PDB file of C-alpha atoms in Angstrom:
ATOM      1  CA  MET A   1     -31.333  19.927  12.816  1.00 65.00           C
ATOM      2  CA  SER A   2     -29.523  23.092  11.265  1.00 72.00           C
ATOM      3  CA  THR A   3     -30.306  23.549   7.654  1.00 80.00           C
ATOM      4  CA  GLU A   4     -28.172  25.251   6.883  1.00 89.00           C
ATOM      5  CA  TYR A   5     -23.618  25.890   6.661  1.00 94.00           C
ATOM      6  CA  ILE A   6     -22.718  26.671   9.631  1.00 94.00           C
ATOM      7  CA  ALA A   7     -18.877  26.857   9.462  1.00 94.00           C
ATOM      8  CA  GLY A   8     -16.793  24.038  11.099  1.00 94.00           C
ATOM      9  CA  SER A   9     -19.704  22.617  12.710  1.00 94.00           C
ATOM     10  CA  CYS A  10     -22.394  21.966  10.272  1.00 95.00           C
ATOM     11  CA  ASN A  11     -21.505  21.096   6.702  1.00 95.00           C
ATOM     12  CA  ILE A  12     -24.508  18.611   5.561  1.00 96.00           C
ATOM     13  CA  GLY A  13     -27.951  18.284   5.446  1.00 94.00           C
ATOM     14  CA  LYS A  14     -30.658  15.454   5.889  1.00 93.00           C
ATOM     15  CA  GLY A  15     -30.089  13.875   2.944  1.00 92.00           C
ATOM     16  CA  GLU A  16     -26.323  13.533   3.465  1.00 94.00           C
ATOM     17  CA  VAL A  17     -26.475  12.455   7.267  1.00 95.00           C
ATOM     18  CA  ARG A  18     -29.491   9.509   5.967  1.00 95.00           C
ATOM     19  CA  ARG A  19     -26.234   9.018   3.504  1.00 95.00           C
ATOM     20  CA  ARG A  20     -23.760   8.726   6.516  1.00 97.00           C
ATOM     21  CA  LYS A  21     -26.172   6.364   8.106  1.00 98.00           C
ATOM     22  CA  PHE A  22     -26.278   4.101   6.340  1.00 98.00           C
ATOM     23  CA  VAL A  23     -22.641   3.890   5.599  1.00 97.00           C
ATOM     24  CA  ALA A  24     -22.534   3.819   9.310  1.00 98.00           C
ATOM     25  CA  LEU A  25     -24.288   0.686   8.971  1.00 98.00           C
ATOM     26  CA  ILE A  26     -22.688  -1.236   6.486  1.00 98.00           C
ATOM     27  CA  GLY A  27     -19.597  -0.987   8.158  1.00 98.00           C
ATOM     28  CA  ALA A  28     -21.283  -2.624  11.447  1.00 98.00           C
ATOM     29  CA  ALA A  29     -22.526  -5.505   9.811  1.00 98.00           C
ATOM     30  CA  ILE A  30     -19.325  -6.084   7.606  1.00 98.00           C
ATOM     31  CA  THR A  31     -17.039  -5.398  11.271  1.00 98.00           C
ATOM     32  CA  LEU A  32     -19.167  -8.179  12.852  1.00 97.00           C
ATOM     33  CA  THR A  33     -19.543 -10.162   9.518  1.00 98.00           C
ATOM     34  CA  THR A  34     -15.649 -10.000   9.520  1.00 97.00           C
ATOM     35  CA  ALA A  35     -15.169 -10.349  13.294  1.00 96.00           C
ATOM     36  CA  THR A  36     -17.685 -13.753  13.311  1.00 96.00           C
ATOM     37  CA  THR A  37     -15.523 -15.008  10.666  1.00 96.00           C
ATOM     38  CA  LEU A  38     -12.734 -14.509  12.302  1.00 94.00           C
ATOM     39  CA  PHE A  39     -13.212 -16.490  15.221  1.00 93.00           C
ATOM     40  CA  ILE A  40     -15.188 -19.278  13.423  1.00 94.00           C
ATOM     41  CA  THR A  41     -12.049 -20.500  11.549  1.00 94.00           C
ATOM     42  CA  ASP A  42     -10.325 -20.052  14.944  1.00 89.00           C
ATOM     43  CA  GLN A  43      -7.983 -17.258  13.474  1.00 91.00           C
ATOM     44  CA  SER A  44      -4.832 -16.297  14.214  1.00 91.00           C
ATOM     45  CA  ARG A  45      -4.380 -12.979  16.911  1.00 91.00           C
ATOM     46  CA  VAL A  46      -3.000 -11.276  13.894  1.00 94.00           C
ATOM     47  CA  ALA A  47      -5.611 -11.298  11.455  1.00 95.00           C
ATOM     48  CA  ARG A  48      -7.665 -10.178  14.137  1.00 95.00           C
ATOM     49  CA  LEU A  49      -6.049  -6.775  13.003  1.00 97.00           C
ATOM     50  CA  SER A  50      -7.776  -7.221   9.722  1.00 96.00           C
ATOM     51  CA  ILE A  51     -11.144  -5.853  11.300  1.00 97.00           C
ATOM     52  CA  PHE A  52      -9.332  -2.568  10.962  1.00 98.00           C
ATOM     53  CA  ILE A  53     -10.862  -1.896   7.836  1.00 97.00           C
ATOM     54  CA  PRO A  54     -14.325  -2.270   8.225  1.00 98.00           C
ATOM     55  CA  ALA A  55     -13.868  -0.475  11.576  1.00 98.00           C
ATOM     56  CA  ILE A  56     -13.020   2.603  10.169  1.00 98.00           C
ATOM     57  CA  ILE A  57     -15.523   2.548   7.891  1.00 98.00           C
ATOM     58  CA  PHE A  58     -17.937   1.638  10.444  1.00 98.00           C
ATOM     59  CA  ALA A  59     -16.138   4.636  12.372  1.00 98.00           C
ATOM     60  CA  ILE A  60     -15.995   7.666   9.710  1.00 98.00           C
ATOM     61  CA  GLY A  61     -19.789   6.913   8.969  1.00 98.00           C
ATOM     62  CA  PHE A  62     -21.295   7.125  12.154  1.00 98.00           C
ATOM     63  CA  VAL A  63     -18.877  10.388  13.856  1.00 98.00           C
ATOM     64  CA  GLN A  64     -19.317  12.150  10.253  1.00 98.00           C
ATOM     65  CA  SER A  65     -23.185  11.524  11.021  1.00 97.00           C
ATOM     66  CA  ARG A  66     -23.239  12.629  15.108  1.00 97.00           C
ATOM     67  CA  LYS A  67     -21.624  15.737  13.964  1.00 96.00           C
ATOM     68  CA  LYS A  68     -23.786  16.051  11.338  1.00 96.00           C
ATOM     69  CA  PHE A  69     -20.679  17.214   9.260  1.00 97.00           C
ATOM     70  CA  CYS A  70     -19.043  15.631   6.198  1.00 97.00           C
ATOM     71  CA  LEU A  71     -15.241  15.059   6.062  1.00 97.00           C
ATOM     72  CA  ALA A  72     -14.802  15.050   2.610  1.00 97.00           C
ATOM     73  CA  TYR A  73     -16.247  18.030   2.704  1.00 97.00           C
ATOM     74  CA  GLY A  74     -14.523  19.706   5.065  1.00 97.00           C
ATOM     75  CA  LEU A  75     -11.099  18.680   3.675  1.00 97.00           C
ATOM     76  CA  ALA A  76     -12.442  19.802   0.235  1.00 97.00           C
ATOM     77  CA  GLY A  77     -13.709  23.304   1.519  1.00 96.00           C
ATOM     78  CA  THR A  78     -17.426  22.249   0.402  1.00 97.00           C
ATOM     79  CA  PHE A  79     -21.171  21.473   1.988  1.00 96.00           C
ATOM     80  CA  ASN A  80     -24.736  19.967   1.037  1.00 95.00           C
ATOM     81  CA  PHE A  81     -28.146  21.126   2.413  1.00 93.00           C
ATOM     82  CA  GLY A  82     -29.411  20.347  -0.933  1.00 86.00           C
ATOM     83  CA  GLY A  83     -30.357  17.031  -2.688  1.00 85.00           C
ATOM     84  CA  LEU A  84     -27.832  14.633  -3.241  1.00 80.00           C
ATOM     85  CA  GLY A  85     -24.950  15.747  -5.377  1.00 79.00           C
ATOM     86  CA  ASP A  86     -25.521  19.592  -4.466  1.00 86.00           C
ATOM     87  CA  VAL A  87     -22.889  20.696  -3.540  1.00 93.00           C
ATOM     88  CA  LYS A  88     -21.442  24.382  -2.548  1.00 94.00           C
ATOM     89  CA  ARG A  89     -17.916  26.076  -2.403  1.00 95.00           C
ATOM     90  CA  VAL A  90     -17.387  27.524   0.869  1.00 96.00           C
ATOM     91  CA  GLN A  91     -16.320  31.254   1.076  1.00 93.00           C
ATOM     92  CA  SER A  92     -14.674  32.337   3.250  1.00 95.00           C
ATOM     93  CA  GLU A  93     -11.082  31.165   3.882  1.00 97.00           C
ATOM     94  CA  GLU A  94     -11.779  31.548   7.213  1.00 97.00           C
ATOM     95  CA  ASP A  95     -14.476  29.233   7.129  1.00 97.00           C
ATOM     96  CA  ARG A  96     -12.360  26.409   5.020  1.00 97.00           C
ATOM     97  CA  LYS A  97      -9.567  26.691   7.863  1.00 97.00           C
ATOM     98  CA  ALA A  98     -12.212  25.620  10.559  1.00 97.00           C
ATOM     99  CA  ASP A  99     -13.792  23.159   8.518  1.00 97.00           C
ATOM    100  CA  ARG A 100     -10.581  21.469   8.200  1.00 98.00           C
ATOM    101  CA  THR A 101      -9.834  21.397  11.304  1.00 98.00           C
ATOM    102  CA  THR A 102     -13.219  19.755  12.246  1.00 98.00           C
ATOM    103  CA  ALA A 103     -12.630  17.128   9.382  1.00 98.00           C
ATOM    104  CA  LEU A 104      -9.535  16.194  10.914  1.00 98.00           C
ATOM    105  CA  SER A 105     -10.617  15.614  14.249  1.00 98.00           C
ATOM    106  CA  ILE A 106     -13.854  13.725  13.201  1.00 98.00           C
ATOM    107  CA  LEU A 107     -10.903  11.671  10.812  1.00 98.00           C
ATOM    108  CA  ALA A 108      -8.782  11.430  14.505  1.00 98.00           C
ATOM    109  CA  GLN A 109     -11.993  10.039  16.080  1.00 98.00           C
ATOM    110  CA  SER A 110     -12.940   7.771  13.762  1.00 98.00           C
ATOM    111  CA  ALA A 111      -8.999   6.330  13.980  1.00 98.00           C
ATOM    112  CA  MET A 112      -9.396   6.248  17.764  1.00 98.00           C
ATOM    113  CA  LEU A 113     -13.196   4.461  17.811  1.00 98.00           C
ATOM    114  CA  ALA A 114     -11.661   2.187  14.931  1.00 98.00           C
ATOM    115  CA  VAL A 115      -8.679   1.138  17.138  1.00 98.00           C
ATOM    116  CA  ALA A 116     -10.741   0.492  20.190  1.00 98.00           C
ATOM    117  CA  ILE A 117     -13.294  -1.841  18.269  1.00 98.00           C
ATOM    118  CA  THR A 118      -9.876  -3.699  16.681  1.00 97.00           C
ATOM    119  CA  ALA A 119      -8.325  -3.296  20.031  1.00 97.00           C
ATOM    120  CA  VAL A 120     -11.475  -5.204  21.947  1.00 96.00           C
ATOM    121  CA  VAL A 121     -11.486  -8.290  18.885  1.00 96.00           C
ATOM    122  CA  PHE A 122      -7.442  -8.738  19.347  1.00 95.00           C
ATOM    123  CA  ALA A 123      -7.914  -9.138  23.231  1.00 95.00           C
ATOM    124  CA  LEU A 124     -10.517 -11.493  22.988  1.00 92.00           C
ATOM    125  CA  PRO A 125      -9.515 -15.063  24.804  1.00 86.00           C
ATOM    126  CA  LEU A 126     -11.656 -17.073  21.914  1.00 74.00           C
TER     127      LEU A 126
END
């Protein structure tokens, strides 16, 4: 794992990655709980679309932790390799542009993952 900022590639350290993994776990738990509730209460197929909300929480945390890149920091032009909350500003406009591109890519990947999860839950014949 990198211990320094790399524009468009890595903008968070170990502590921040752990936070993203925790968000992914919470999102996964809420997604599973919501799906289970939808199925055991025999909700309509349209109600199953609500799974998208917890699925996007899971997906964003998961993709960020895998990429070691924070979506929000990338959009804000910041990074953190110190203690939690020790955020630094990216100095170069070129680096900020690379970070925004990566952040938007992470958002798109997360949305696609959440849509796929939603589609599976929607299509299940239960």
